[in-house]
Amino acid sequence: MQKETIFAGRLRQAGERISSPRLAIFRMLVRKGPIYVPRLVETMERSAIDSATTYRSIKLFRELGIIRDIVAGGKRLVELSDDYEGHHHHFWCRRCGSLIDFDSAAIEKSLVRVAADLGVTISSHQLEISGLCARCRTDSQ
Amino acid sequence: MQKETIFAGRLRQAGERISSPRLAIFRMLVRKGPIYVPRLVETMERSAIDSATTYRSIKLFRELGIIRDIVAGGKRLVELSDDYEGHHHHFWCRRCGSLIDFDSAAIEKSLVRVAADLGVTISSHQLEISGLCARCRTDSQ
DNA sequence: ATATTTGCAAATCGTTTGCATCACC
DNA sequence: GGTGATGCAAACGATTTGCAAATAT
């Protein structure tokens, strides 16, 4: 399993242990995609993993760049980083709540220009678009 | 005062009252720019405005599109919407935490294309770039 | 073997809610 | 004057922390 190999390598590299709760939480992230942390916590509790453990793992994963935060409709969600899912952004449908991944070479290119203009170094970026998805757009009329 | 006029009009239009706590909270948002809600709550408490009132107002302002949420370094902040501040995005410096506003016509243009490709209608979008600002980039070497 | 991580319980922080009182229209 | 907003207090939900016991290396 490729993703778990990357995961294990990243933990080892940071001198962190690959415990079974950590692995279980990682696997859940792989299965669920973007998820609201309290819901993830709740899910892990059903597998007898304590909420404190889940919160501590999430914090660690974030620090190690294994996950990142995204925002959909004002709510903060976590998802696996680009290392696992490839670079992408999200469209969030205000009506049905669905998330659609996308990527745009044009936008990525524009960012390089923005960084130069501001005189900054970009280490990451995130973009969220919201509106109505194709289906909801049709349904609403 | 232009901004307060827009604010008052928006509340009136929605059939909401222009109370003195609401106005005080709005003024604080004008003064402080992007702010972490618990800090705003704390600040308003020093002006004898109850936390429940601040939370209720923030919720109302969000629903009416007076404010919007942004994310900087995993934290959710609120700021006045485009109606008050003009359209822009943020660069967040990982080292010093400063926020820099920017806008890019090229990115805005790319978004139109993305929407067409996905078949969606865009009602809003937000972009956060993070990395090192000009000063921190220099200081770190 | 031993240093880290976990689970539990309790503390803490952030946010919402019910209800009597007060203020805007 | 009447309806809706506020303040207070209490409840609730999300997150962190201390510490003894369990576990990965």
mmCIF file of C-alpha atoms in Angstrom, chain A residues 15-90:
data_model
loop_
_atom_site.group_PDB
_atom_site.id
_atom_site.type_symbol
_atom_site.label_atom_id
_atom_site.label_comp_id
_atom_site.label_asym_id
_atom_site.label_seq_id
_atom_site.Cartn_x
_atom_site.Cartn_y
_atom_site.Cartn_z
ATOM 1 C CA GLY A 15 11.514 10.119 14.929
ATOM 2 C CA GLU A 16 7.875 9.394 15.675
ATOM 3 C CA ARG A 17 6.469 5.953 16.391
ATOM 4 C CA ILE A 18 4.085 4.164 14.095
ATOM 5 C CA SER A 19 1.480 3.175 16.642
ATOM 6 C CA SER A 20 -1.685 1.322 15.840
ATOM 7 C CA PRO A 21 -3.992 4.245 16.703
ATOM 8 C CA ARG A 22 -1.990 6.507 14.408
ATOM 9 C CA LEU A 23 -2.211 4.031 11.598
ATOM 10 C CA ALA A 24 -5.932 3.546 12.131
ATOM 11 C CA ILE A 25 -6.508 7.291 12.019
ATOM 12 C CA PHE A 26 -4.439 7.593 8.860
ATOM 13 C CA ARG A 27 -6.440 4.821 7.221
ATOM 14 C CA MET A 28 -9.659 6.565 8.117
ATOM 15 C CA LEU A 29 -8.398 9.737 6.485
ATOM 16 C CA VAL A 30 -7.592 7.770 3.355
ATOM 17 C CA ARG A 31 -11.096 6.300 3.317
ATOM 18 C CA LYS A 32 -13.109 9.371 4.177
ATOM 19 C CA GLY A 33 -11.358 12.178 2.317
ATOM 20 C CA PRO A 34 -11.974 15.693 3.652
ATOM 21 C CA ILE A 35 -13.550 15.362 7.081
ATOM 22 C CA TYR A 36 -14.664 17.544 9.965
ATOM 23 C CA VAL A 37 -12.392 16.766 12.911
ATOM 24 C CA PRO A 38 -15.115 16.236 15.543
ATOM 25 C CA ARG A 39 -16.738 13.720 13.223
ATOM 26 C CA LEU A 40 -13.428 11.921 12.762
ATOM 27 C CA VAL A 41 -12.975 11.888 16.531
ATOM 28 C CA GLU A 42 -16.417 10.377 16.929
ATOM 29 C CA THR A 43 -15.713 7.727 14.313
ATOM 30 C CA MET A 44 -12.438 6.709 15.921
ATOM 31 C CA GLU A 45 -14.128 6.428 19.303
ATOM 32 C CA ARG A 46 -16.290 3.678 17.833
ATOM 33 C CA SER A 47 -13.017 1.843 17.212
ATOM 34 C CA ALA A 48 -12.063 2.372 20.864
ATOM 35 C CA ILE A 49 -9.595 5.139 20.075
ATOM 36 C CA ASP A 50 -9.800 7.912 22.604
ATOM 37 C CA SER A 51 -10.629 11.454 21.522
ATOM 38 C CA ALA A 52 -7.440 12.775 23.114
ATOM 39 C CA THR A 53 -5.435 10.362 20.997
ATOM 40 C CA THR A 54 -7.190 11.438 17.830
ATOM 41 C CA TYR A 55 -6.655 15.110 18.588
ATOM 42 C CA ARG A 56 -3.000 14.501 19.414
ATOM 43 C CA SER A 57 -2.511 12.564 16.193
ATOM 44 C CA ILE A 58 -4.228 15.199 14.088
ATOM 45 C CA LYS A 59 -1.986 17.826 15.582
ATOM 46 C CA LEU A 60 1.089 15.736 14.872
ATOM 47 C CA PHE A 61 -0.024 14.939 11.320
ATOM 48 C CA ARG A 62 -0.570 18.619 10.676
ATOM 49 C CA GLU A 63 2.877 19.509 11.995
ATOM 50 C CA LEU A 64 4.494 16.859 9.832
ATOM 51 C CA GLY A 65 2.584 17.956 6.755
ATOM 52 C CA ILE A 66 0.714 14.676 6.484
ATOM 53 C CA ILE A 67 -2.587 16.500 6.510
ATOM 54 C CA ARG A 68 -3.691 20.036 5.831
ATOM 55 C CA ASP A 69 -6.698 22.134 6.667
ATOM 56 C CA ILE A 70 -9.224 23.221 4.127
ATOM 57 C CA VAL A 71 -12.357 25.279 4.516
ATOM 58 C CA ALA A 72 -15.732 24.438 3.070
ATOM 59 C CA GLY A 73 -18.570 26.747 3.921
ATOM 60 C CA GLY A 74 -16.948 28.246 6.975
ATOM 61 C CA LYS A 75 -16.131 24.850 8.462
ATOM 62 C CA ARG A 76 -12.581 23.694 8.831
ATOM 63 C CA LEU A 77 -11.938 20.214 7.479
ATOM 64 C CA VAL A 78 -8.769 18.143 7.328
ATOM 65 C CA GLU A 79 -7.560 16.042 4.427
ATOM 66 C CA LEU A 80 -4.377 14.277 3.400
ATOM 67 C CA SER A 81 -1.758 16.559 1.936
ATOM 68 C CA ASP A 82 -0.599 16.747 -1.656
ATOM 69 C CA ASP A 83 1.939 13.996 -0.934
ATOM 70 C CA TYR A 84 -0.945 11.526 -0.801
ATOM 71 C CA GLU A 85 -3.703 12.976 -2.934
ATOM 72 C CA GLY A 86 -1.830 15.089 -5.447
ATOM 73 C CA HIS A 87 -2.236 18.836 -5.671
ATOM 74 C CA HIS A 88 -5.797 20.065 -5.981
ATOM 75 C CA HIS A 89 -8.371 22.522 -4.723
ATOM 76 C CA HIS A 90 -12.041 22.327 -3.888
#
